[in-house]
């Protein structure tokens, strides 16, 4: 690390700068996973059992937004990191850092929201910690959730994507960019309106339906950095590429409008209830049909495929017939959306 | 919760206000543990294996202090919460919340310190997360560590204290109050000097020596709220009481001096490398002898015993021959010491 460098917002973006910080600092000292795969949840195997273990801190601003709050987000985020690894989320911890003077009634709303979401997901919050700091030493409330999920051995390949083959179809479970745009426009300082709500949801039951319907080769939830971050990470240094079809990607008209106005790429905007799946071509229709029956999957569809044509590159086939290379967001597009 | 109440620093103190917040808010919504015991680490049993799972957030100010830094503290804190439950700490996660502009070189020092301490403790840091917030939206850096430990079934009683019997001896592994006083006096605004260093240390190897030497009935690390918080929590609504002997409690002369000057009770000051054990009377001397051979236990000694004389009360037999009821610290004595 160069001596005078400082942390920039982009280091927390989930984009290229986050990636560099992880590679050059955290993995340097904490070591890489034994199998070399960097996934959302670490897999553990104490005496024969396979567990997934993950952590996430939430600093969303504002704390309350249409469709959710920091508590719901904290539970969903960790539940989703576990279930995209193929695990059944089982236990969560909750660590609170709270600013002195934060209203107890708001804390109660947040805690209730966490309990409700945990109950929906079928996970137990079993350990916690609270720290309080002086006024202006943190911004209202930050929550860390860590989680353990139980993983059947036959799904251990899922988070690594080792079964991905050219021809595999790519599925998304609905409209993109709602979370990022909702949180951004919910900030008091902004006068822009977005007629939407966050998609924040625990995806484990939906994912279970999909897993039961057919052969899934990879899953990841499209949070910070959006769908763009997942596909570019997935093809990085691989022998396959990805083709996405813009005309098939579910985007609301108001999403397109706001992104055009602000110069945002909707593929780079965060979601909190969207999972991208890579599935066996022969099972793709079955899986989509099963997902469409679930409330969090009713707009599921196939948006692209794995290809051997341009290894290492994710390409968007645009509506006007062109091709565009999908890039990882470089810095921080929207700070503190989760 | 009353509507206009706000979070006060005391809610994060580890004392009575923290206790109330946990009881009246977190347990209300997240539920109580099935067995009713509130311990430092939750015990899990996925398909026959017994695991301990815990979380802790660290907001210490200053980030660097004599004897350690926030990174070492974050690893020790979670390692110690696991090993006092009788578990062998195995895996940690690390969640960073960093203020924009924080020097990367300092982050590197902290990460190195975490790696070193994890290596000493024999635990692996296997998952992580980084969030960055704008300047003045957090104070430099906060770290959450969550951890999993593997627990032999014969030690499952340890964190609950169900084997505690009148006559059991109480052991401490050395001098009290060094961490709290060191961190407090390391703050720039204070001109008071304390000629000491934090006792911050991973206690798992020491505790393993003690467990191998004799029959332990209960352990807890004396962090926020100090030894006073542990003994008062331990006797609460129990059929036994505790007697401590002031003349046996290891206190440095400079600790006594500074506490007298500031009006602090050294029993209420935080430690980060001290464990209180309740052990079978017949094994107490053997356990102390084993602990004294370990660098983190060389000043171990017996400081009291379990009694059936005053159930529910912890009493200090003072040097001048009096008796004083030990009380849980009410609010926040020293904010942000961990």
XYZ file of C-alpha atoms in Angstrom:
676
model
C 0.000 0.000 0.000
C 1.340 3.447 -0.850
C 1.883 5.505 2.249
C -0.249 8.564 1.574
C -3.238 6.932 -0.019
C -6.531 7.269 1.769
C -9.774 5.374 1.656
C -12.168 6.724 -0.934
C -15.875 6.082 -1.257
C -15.109 3.905 -4.270
C -13.337 1.443 -1.989
C -16.744 0.548 -0.607
C -18.565 0.433 -3.918
C -18.444 -3.240 -4.796
C -16.759 -2.174 -8.039
C -13.186 -2.246 -9.237
C -11.732 -0.253 -6.344
C -13.361 -2.591 -3.787
C -11.941 -5.483 -5.719
C -8.440 -3.996 -5.587
C -8.664 -3.305 -1.851
C -9.731 -6.890 -1.245
C -6.984 -8.323 -3.427
C -4.179 -6.013 -2.320
C -4.945 -5.722 1.350
C -7.397 -8.155 2.900
C -6.430 -11.301 0.984
C -2.781 -10.335 1.273
C -2.922 -10.618 5.047
C -5.863 -12.872 5.803
C -4.924 -15.323 3.050
C -6.929 -16.584 0.104
C -9.482 -19.374 0.499
C -7.886 -22.813 0.167
C -9.776 -23.460 -3.066
C -9.001 -19.992 -4.439
C -12.645 -19.026 -4.968
C -13.844 -15.659 -3.688
C -17.531 -16.120 -3.048
C -20.210 -14.398 -0.988
C -20.127 -16.949 1.813
C -17.224 -19.024 3.058
C -17.872 -22.751 3.199
C -16.913 -24.563 6.383
C -16.724 -28.201 7.150
C -16.422 -28.913 10.851
C -16.119 -32.664 11.227
C -18.020 -33.640 8.119
C -20.756 -31.013 7.988
C -20.703 -28.365 5.300
C -21.642 -24.847 6.411
C -21.683 -21.472 4.696
C -20.556 -18.467 6.786
C -20.832 -14.855 5.666
C -20.879 -11.261 6.953
C -22.176 -7.899 5.764
C -22.364 -4.429 7.305
C -25.191 -2.066 6.434
C -24.855 1.721 6.454
C -27.789 2.664 4.207
C -28.823 6.330 4.109
C -31.686 7.026 4.746
C -32.366 4.377 7.370
C -36.028 4.144 6.270
C -36.970 4.084 2.574
C -39.955 2.964 0.482
C -40.046 -0.828 0.620
C -37.808 -1.342 3.626
C -35.378 -0.096 6.222
C -31.832 -0.852 7.372
C -33.069 -3.765 9.494
C -34.893 -5.569 6.695
C -31.922 -4.891 4.432
C -29.471 -6.341 6.974
C -31.430 -9.579 7.268
C -32.105 -9.912 3.520
C -28.516 -9.157 2.578
C -27.045 -11.942 4.664
C -29.852 -14.421 3.965
C -29.320 -13.826 0.250
C -25.541 -14.221 0.442
C -26.081 -17.619 2.048
C -28.787 -18.895 -0.272
C -26.958 -17.931 -3.475
C -24.215 -20.241 -2.198
C -26.842 -22.987 -2.274
C -27.110 -23.059 1.516
C -30.234 -22.985 3.654
C -29.826 -19.889 5.847
C -30.177 -20.959 9.477
C -28.630 -18.561 11.989
C -27.823 -14.847 12.021
C -25.995 -12.542 14.411
C -26.771 -8.830 14.625
C -24.213 -6.192 15.611
C -25.516 -2.652 16.132
C -23.472 0.553 16.156
C -25.808 3.357 17.192
C -25.378 7.125 17.439
C -26.126 8.611 20.835
C -29.572 10.250 20.711
C -31.022 7.897 18.095
C -34.743 7.518 18.884
C -35.534 4.250 20.643
C -38.855 4.101 18.785
C -36.984 4.021 15.474
C -34.645 1.355 16.813
C -37.699 -0.653 17.786
C -39.161 -0.301 14.270
C -35.869 -1.535 12.829
C -35.599 -4.473 15.223
C -39.237 -5.459 14.510
C -38.540 -5.298 10.820
C -35.512 -7.575 11.276
C -37.564 -10.055 13.292
C -40.339 -10.073 10.679
C -37.921 -10.605 7.819
C -36.006 -13.312 9.711
C -39.283 -15.059 10.378
C -40.246 -14.915 6.689
C -36.847 -16.318 5.745
C -37.004 -18.952 8.478
C -33.736 -17.911 10.119
C -32.996 -17.309 13.786
C -31.141 -14.256 15.072
C -29.180 -15.892 17.856
C -26.419 -13.535 18.971
C -25.946 -9.803 19.022
C -23.912 -6.869 20.212
C -24.620 -3.166 20.689
C -22.148 -0.307 20.694
C -23.161 3.326 21.122
C -20.928 6.174 19.956
C -21.143 9.912 20.645
C -23.284 12.161 18.479
C -21.724 12.804 15.043
C -19.351 9.822 15.443
C -21.588 7.629 13.293
C -24.608 8.370 11.115
C -27.687 7.193 13.053
C -27.257 3.420 12.942
C -25.078 0.796 11.278
C -25.918 -2.912 11.437
C -23.714 -5.908 10.797
C -25.308 -9.277 10.203
C -23.294 -12.467 9.945
C -24.913 -15.733 9.022
C -24.528 -19.480 8.915
C -26.258 -21.671 6.375
C -26.334 -25.430 6.014
C -25.243 -26.718 2.658
C -25.897 -30.071 1.045
C -22.708 -31.373 -0.483
C -24.256 -31.705 -3.956
C -24.701 -27.903 -4.047
C -21.127 -27.051 -2.999
C -20.192 -26.199 -6.610
C -22.847 -23.469 -6.867
C -21.010 -20.471 -5.462
C -17.896 -21.359 -7.433
C -19.580 -21.832 -10.793
C -17.413 -24.816 -11.704
C -20.317 -26.451 -13.610
C -20.855 -23.489 -15.961
C -20.806 -24.585 -19.656
C -21.244 -22.648 -22.927
C -24.914 -22.721 -23.866
C -26.098 -22.307 -20.249
C -28.912 -19.782 -19.918
C -28.856 -16.704 -17.686
C -31.964 -15.929 -15.639
C -32.966 -12.884 -13.597
C -35.982 -12.831 -11.283
C -37.417 -9.447 -12.234
C -36.950 -5.708 -12.727
C -33.527 -4.195 -12.080
C -32.321 -1.076 -10.252
C -35.316 -0.443 -7.977
C -33.351 -0.554 -4.729
C -30.558 1.828 -5.728
C -32.864 4.377 -7.328
C -35.398 4.239 -4.474
C -32.788 4.793 -1.763
C -31.029 7.528 -3.692
C -34.210 9.500 -4.357
C -35.404 8.994 -0.761
C -32.601 11.251 0.473
C -33.924 14.528 1.738
C -31.426 16.657 -0.130
C -32.612 15.343 -3.489
C -35.703 16.710 -5.181
C -35.813 13.973 -7.815
C -38.735 11.554 -7.464
C -38.706 7.866 -8.356
C -42.056 6.199 -8.462
C -40.879 2.840 -7.135
C -40.000 0.878 -4.013
C -36.934 -1.112 -3.004
C -37.018 -4.762 -4.097
C -35.397 -5.743 -0.755
C -36.512 -9.333 -0.052
C -35.227 -12.611 1.355
C -34.739 -14.836 -1.678
C -34.135 -18.199 -0.027
C -37.586 -19.672 -0.634
C -37.604 -18.535 -4.288
C -34.138 -19.975 -4.777
C -35.206 -23.258 -3.193
C -38.074 -23.487 -5.738
C -35.601 -22.900 -8.561
C -33.127 -25.465 -7.191
C -35.899 -28.043 -6.993
C -37.008 -27.300 -10.576
C -33.752 -27.896 -12.438
C -29.998 -27.866 -12.666
C -28.474 -24.554 -11.541
C -24.766 -23.943 -12.215
C -24.232 -20.590 -10.498
C -26.125 -17.930 -8.557
C -25.345 -14.510 -7.163
C -27.488 -11.680 -5.840
C -27.052 -8.458 -7.811
C -26.363 -5.958 -4.998
C -23.688 -3.218 -5.067
C -22.398 -2.814 -8.604
C -25.588 -4.379 -9.963
C -25.835 -7.054 -12.627
C -22.779 -5.524 -14.324
C -20.538 -6.353 -11.349
C -21.674 -9.994 -11.293
C -21.239 -10.754 -14.974
C -17.858 -9.047 -15.237
C -16.588 -10.832 -12.109
C -17.963 -14.130 -13.356
C -16.198 -14.068 -16.741
C -12.947 -12.652 -15.369
C -10.057 -14.940 -16.411
C -12.507 -17.652 -17.494
C -12.662 -19.703 -20.689
C -16.209 -18.520 -21.337
C -17.972 -15.211 -21.962
C -21.496 -13.921 -21.399
C -24.069 -12.511 -23.849
C -26.942 -10.487 -22.409
C -29.858 -9.220 -24.519
C -30.952 -5.714 -23.613
C -34.460 -6.256 -24.972
C -34.976 -9.154 -22.553
C -33.663 -7.479 -19.380
C -36.650 -6.374 -17.256
C -36.419 -2.591 -16.852
C -39.350 -0.370 -15.860
C -40.051 2.674 -18.021
C -39.457 4.999 -15.060
C -36.159 3.233 -14.343
C -35.008 3.802 -17.907
C -36.164 7.428 -17.740
C -34.401 8.267 -14.477
C -31.193 6.479 -15.514
C -31.133 8.341 -18.826
C -31.672 11.634 -17.060
C -28.863 11.012 -14.549
C -26.496 9.238 -16.920
C -26.629 5.969 -14.937
C -26.314 2.493 -16.402
C -29.219 0.529 -14.864
C -27.101 -2.635 -15.024
C -24.704 -1.016 -12.518
C -27.393 -0.038 -9.994
C -27.850 -2.056 -6.809
C -30.728 -4.433 -6.197
C -31.544 -6.163 -2.912
C -33.974 -8.805 -4.135
C -32.549 -9.928 -7.440
C -30.628 -13.092 -8.131
C -28.842 -13.902 -11.374
C -28.699 -17.606 -12.163
C -26.712 -19.567 -14.716
C -28.665 -22.748 -15.458
C -28.470 -25.787 -17.714
C -30.004 -24.827 -21.067
C -32.344 -27.827 -21.057
C -33.778 -26.862 -17.641
C -34.033 -23.094 -18.165
C -37.735 -22.930 -19.099
C -38.707 -25.242 -16.224
C -36.748 -23.163 -13.736
C -38.238 -19.886 -14.985
C -41.745 -21.368 -14.788
C -41.162 -22.496 -11.187
C -39.795 -19.087 -10.225
C -42.699 -17.221 -11.816
C -45.053 -18.949 -9.355
C -43.233 -17.308 -6.413
C -44.079 -13.691 -5.447
C -40.412 -12.651 -5.666
C -40.015 -14.323 -9.063
C -43.144 -13.477 -11.028
C -41.175 -11.455 -13.590
C -38.405 -14.044 -13.958
C -37.044 -14.511 -17.462
C -34.057 -15.610 -19.513
C -31.831 -12.635 -20.344
C -28.782 -14.206 -21.954
C -26.431 -17.142 -22.195
C -22.892 -18.387 -21.589
C -20.790 -18.406 -24.756
C -17.388 -19.679 -25.835
C -17.148 -16.912 -28.464
C -15.427 -14.209 -26.384
C -13.872 -15.745 -23.266
C -13.427 -13.315 -20.386
C -15.864 -10.746 -21.754
C -19.502 -9.963 -20.993
C -21.307 -8.380 -23.940
C -24.646 -6.591 -24.072
C -26.582 -6.937 -27.339
C -28.344 -3.596 -27.416
C -31.890 -2.889 -28.527
C -30.665 -0.937 -31.549
C -28.647 -3.938 -32.735
C -25.205 -2.993 -31.468
C -22.855 -4.692 -29.045
C -21.424 -3.131 -25.898
C -18.843 -4.598 -23.529
C -20.238 -4.624 -19.992
C -17.770 -3.081 -17.551
C -17.468 -3.260 -13.794
C -18.398 0.055 -12.178
C -15.067 1.717 -11.363
C -15.794 3.721 -8.248
C -18.810 4.538 -6.152
C -21.902 5.280 -8.213
C -24.298 5.595 -5.295
C -22.675 5.626 -1.864
C -24.499 4.028 1.068
C -27.293 2.280 -0.768
C -26.846 -0.740 1.517
C -40.456 1.386 24.281
C -41.496 4.904 25.228
C -41.860 7.068 22.181
C -39.489 9.932 22.910
C -36.657 8.008 24.451
C -33.342 8.118 22.685
C -30.271 5.973 22.734
C -27.778 7.062 25.368
C -24.145 6.121 25.679
C -25.086 3.926 28.639
C -27.041 1.673 26.289
C -23.722 0.561 24.891
C -21.941 0.219 28.218
C -22.342 -3.450 29.002
C -23.940 -2.341 32.267
C -27.527 -2.132 33.472
C -28.797 0.034 30.596
C -27.359 -2.374 28.006
C -28.999 -5.190 29.868
C -32.376 -3.426 29.748
C -32.076 -2.683 26.052
C -31.292 -6.326 25.366
C -34.148 -7.574 27.513
C -36.764 -5.021 26.457
C -35.971 -4.717 22.786
C -33.710 -7.298 21.180
C -34.935 -10.386 23.024
C -38.515 -9.134 22.736
C -38.380 -9.343 18.971
C -35.602 -11.808 18.173
C -36.744 -14.225 20.866
C -34.879 -15.719 23.778
C -32.559 -18.699 23.323
C -34.431 -22.002 23.566
C -32.616 -22.871 26.784
C -33.094 -19.381 28.233
C -29.392 -18.726 28.792
C -27.921 -15.422 27.596
C -24.288 -16.180 26.960
C -21.467 -14.648 24.945
C -21.746 -17.105 22.065
C -24.792 -18.914 20.756
C -24.459 -22.683 20.516
C -25.551 -24.346 17.304
C -26.004 -27.942 16.426
C -26.368 -28.510 12.710
C -26.964 -32.227 12.226
C -25.165 -33.427 15.312
C -22.231 -31.026 15.525
C -22.082 -28.456 18.274
C -20.854 -24.999 17.266
C -20.543 -21.686 19.066
C -21.422 -18.555 17.040
C -20.846 -14.994 18.237
C -20.505 -11.404 17.041
C -18.965 -8.168 18.303
C -18.498 -4.701 16.854
C -15.488 -2.597 17.790
C -15.511 1.215 17.848
C -12.532 1.863 20.122
C -11.197 5.420 20.309
C -8.298 5.914 19.669
C -7.816 3.271 16.992
C -4.188 2.713 18.095
C -3.269 2.513 21.785
C -0.404 1.096 23.883
C -0.612 -2.691 23.648
C -2.867 -2.952 20.624
C -5.177 -1.457 18.050
C -8.766 -1.893 16.892
C -7.784 -4.846 14.689
C -6.102 -6.851 17.448
C -9.017 -5.990 19.727
C -11.564 -7.190 17.150
C -9.872 -10.565 16.783
C -9.227 -11.042 20.538
C -12.757 -10.017 21.484
C -14.441 -12.626 19.325
C -11.842 -15.331 19.981
C -12.337 -14.780 23.714
C -16.141 -14.863 23.489
C -15.859 -18.260 21.812
C -13.286 -19.798 24.118
C -15.036 -18.767 27.331
C -17.952 -20.817 25.990
C -15.544 -23.764 26.016
C -15.275 -23.765 22.212
C -12.137 -23.900 20.090
C -12.285 -20.728 17.962
C -12.021 -21.746 14.307
C -13.365 -19.173 11.832
C -13.864 -15.416 11.894
C -15.504 -12.921 9.565
C -14.429 -9.269 9.426
C -16.780 -6.413 8.503
C -15.194 -2.982 8.070
C -16.972 0.378 8.120
C -14.411 3.003 7.148
C -14.534 6.798 6.989
C -13.672 8.300 3.620
C -10.122 9.643 3.773
C -8.861 7.121 6.330
C -5.182 6.464 5.549
C -4.653 3.185 3.721
C -1.358 2.725 5.564
C -3.242 2.719 8.881
C -5.776 0.278 7.477
C -2.889 -1.936 6.471
C -1.402 -1.779 9.979
C -4.790 -2.780 11.400
C -5.284 -5.632 8.945
C -1.749 -6.917 9.622
C -2.444 -6.781 13.330
C -5.647 -8.805 12.823
C -3.788 -11.393 10.752
C -1.037 -11.692 13.370
C -3.483 -12.095 16.220
C -5.609 -14.584 14.255
C -2.477 -16.576 13.561
C -1.525 -16.604 17.255
C -5.021 -17.754 18.176
C -5.064 -20.336 15.371
C -8.249 -18.992 13.739
C -8.901 -18.257 10.086
C -10.511 -15.026 8.864
C -12.596 -16.428 6.025
C -15.155 -13.829 4.975
C -15.328 -10.076 4.994
C -17.130 -6.956 3.897
C -16.129 -3.319 3.493
C -18.357 -0.275 3.563
C -17.073 3.271 3.219
C -19.060 6.270 4.453
C -18.548 9.992 3.846
C -16.236 12.027 6.047
C -17.741 12.705 9.511
C -20.340 9.928 9.047
C -18.303 7.516 11.144
C -15.231 7.952 13.341
C -12.248 6.581 11.372
C -12.969 2.848 11.398
C -15.357 0.374 13.005
C -14.810 -3.380 12.751
C -17.255 -6.205 13.334
C -15.942 -9.701 13.860
C -18.202 -12.721 14.033
C -16.849 -16.128 14.867
C -17.539 -19.826 14.896
C -15.985 -22.220 17.384
C -16.219 -25.967 17.657
C -17.434 -27.233 20.984
C -17.045 -30.654 22.521
C -20.332 -31.730 24.011
C -18.824 -32.266 27.481
C -18.086 -28.514 27.662
C -21.569 -27.355 26.623
C -22.461 -26.505 30.252
C -19.595 -24.027 30.583
C -21.186 -20.855 29.236
C -24.365 -21.533 31.188
C -22.742 -22.225 34.524
C -25.143 -25.043 35.374
C -22.391 -26.933 37.225
C -21.644 -24.079 39.652
C -21.792 -25.247 43.305
C -21.235 -23.441 46.627
C -17.591 -23.824 47.602
C -16.345 -23.429 44.003
C -13.350 -21.138 43.719
C -13.143 -18.006 41.561
C -9.962 -17.440 39.559
C -8.714 -14.439 37.600
C -5.678 -14.585 35.301
C -4.001 -11.348 36.322
C -4.172 -7.593 36.905
C -7.451 -5.792 36.275
C -8.385 -2.558 34.501
C -5.335 -2.100 32.256
C -7.288 -1.995 29.002
C -9.880 0.581 30.025
C -7.388 2.900 31.704
C -4.860 2.622 28.861
C -7.400 3.451 26.160
C -8.947 6.277 28.131
C -5.630 7.945 28.857
C -4.459 7.450 25.257
C -7.065 9.948 24.065
C -5.480 13.160 22.900
C -7.820 15.422 24.811
C -6.748 13.954 28.151
C -3.573 15.036 29.879
C -3.699 12.215 32.444
C -0.967 9.594 32.052
C -1.290 5.886 32.830
C 1.900 3.945 32.929
C 0.480 0.709 31.512
C -0.538 -1.074 28.330
C -3.737 -2.789 27.272
C -3.973 -6.448 28.279
C -5.638 -7.223 24.918
C -4.822 -10.895 24.124
C -6.368 -14.022 22.639
C -7.031 -16.268 25.628
C -7.897 -19.522 23.895
C -4.582 -21.281 24.472
C -4.479 -20.234 28.153
C -8.065 -21.410 28.602
C -7.257 -24.723 26.948
C -4.430 -25.245 29.500
C -6.862 -24.520 32.319
C -9.529 -26.862 30.895
C -6.962 -29.639 30.646
C -5.822 -29.058 34.241
C -9.108 -29.429 36.076
C -12.865 -29.114 36.294
C -14.103 -25.663 35.269
C -17.753 -24.766 35.928
C -18.017 -21.347 34.276
C -15.902 -18.806 32.398
C -16.401 -15.306 31.096
C -14.039 -12.631 29.837
C -14.216 -9.423 31.872
C -14.683 -6.815 29.127
C -17.140 -3.868 29.234
C -18.419 -3.448 32.781
C -15.369 -5.306 34.107
C -15.351 -8.036 36.718
C -18.291 -6.309 38.450
C -20.573 -6.893 35.448
C -19.727 -10.598 35.307
C -20.235 -11.404 38.973
C -23.488 -9.442 39.253
C -24.887 -11.047 36.083
C -23.775 -14.472 37.259
C -25.549 -14.342 40.640
C -28.686 -12.636 39.276
C -31.755 -14.704 40.272
C -29.521 -17.622 41.290
C -29.538 -19.752 44.451
C -25.912 -18.887 45.139
C -23.917 -15.748 45.820
C -20.287 -14.728 45.331
C -17.634 -13.580 47.804
C -14.588 -11.775 46.439
C -11.605 -10.779 48.584
C -10.224 -7.347 47.760
C -6.771 -8.211 49.123
C -6.485 -11.087 46.637
C -7.622 -9.237 43.495
C -4.548 -8.329 41.424
C -4.458 -4.534 41.098
C -1.370 -2.542 40.171
C -0.430 0.395 42.382
C -0.824 2.827 39.465
C -4.252 1.350 38.700
C -5.375 1.924 42.267
C -3.933 5.448 42.196
C -5.607 6.501 38.953
C -8.938 4.949 39.947
C -8.880 6.736 43.303
C -8.075 10.028 41.612
C -10.891 9.685 39.084
C -13.407 8.034 41.381
C -13.530 4.821 39.338
C -14.133 1.351 40.723
C -11.387 -0.804 39.147
C -13.751 -3.791 39.230
C -15.986 -1.937 36.750
C -13.222 -1.113 34.257
C -12.900 -3.096 31.034
C -10.227 -5.687 30.369
C -9.531 -7.394 27.052
C -7.311 -10.235 28.208
C -8.847 -11.322 31.495
C -11.037 -14.337 32.119
C -12.897 -15.069 35.327
C -13.328 -18.775 36.035
C -15.480 -20.615 38.522
C -13.791 -23.961 39.215
C -14.245 -27.028 41.393
C -12.676 -26.266 44.772
C -10.576 -29.436 44.698
C -9.044 -28.533 41.307
C -8.496 -24.805 41.916
C -4.827 -24.960 42.879
C -3.992 -27.277 39.952
C -5.774 -24.990 37.490
C -4.034 -21.873 38.834
C -0.655 -23.639 38.614
C -1.313 -24.624 34.981
C -2.401 -21.091 34.097
C 0.640 -19.522 35.745
C 2.861 -21.359 33.253
C 1.204 -19.515 30.339
C 2.351 -15.959 29.462
C -1.226 -14.638 29.688
C -1.804 -16.346 33.027
C 1.387 -15.809 35.035
C -0.416 -13.679 37.637
C -3.387 -16.047 37.956
C -4.810 -16.470 41.434
C -7.889 -17.369 43.444
C -9.870 -14.240 44.356
C -13.053 -15.609 45.884
C -15.635 -18.345 46.050
C -19.241 -19.295 45.412
C -21.350 -19.217 48.572
C -24.860 -20.245 49.590
C -24.901 -17.513 52.287
C -26.384 -14.621 50.267
C -28.044 -15.969 47.107
C -28.275 -13.450 44.277
C -25.647 -11.119 45.724
C -21.947 -10.619 45.001
C -20.057 -9.252 47.993
C -16.580 -7.746 48.185
C -14.709 -8.305 51.449
C -12.696 -5.102 51.615
C -9.108 -4.697 52.755
C -10.190 -2.714 55.794
C -12.424 -5.583 56.922
C -15.795 -4.352 55.657
C -18.232 -5.822 53.183
C -19.525 -4.063 50.062
C -22.195 -5.280 47.658
C -20.789 -5.337 44.130
C -23.110 -3.549 41.715
C -23.390 -3.609 37.973
C -22.189 -0.346 36.439
C -25.366 1.599 35.638
C -24.456 3.615 32.580
C -21.367 4.247 30.514
C -18.248 4.675 32.592
C -15.812 4.864 29.696
C -17.392 5.104 26.247
C -15.709 3.430 23.286
C -13.068 1.418 25.083
C -13.749 -1.501 22.720
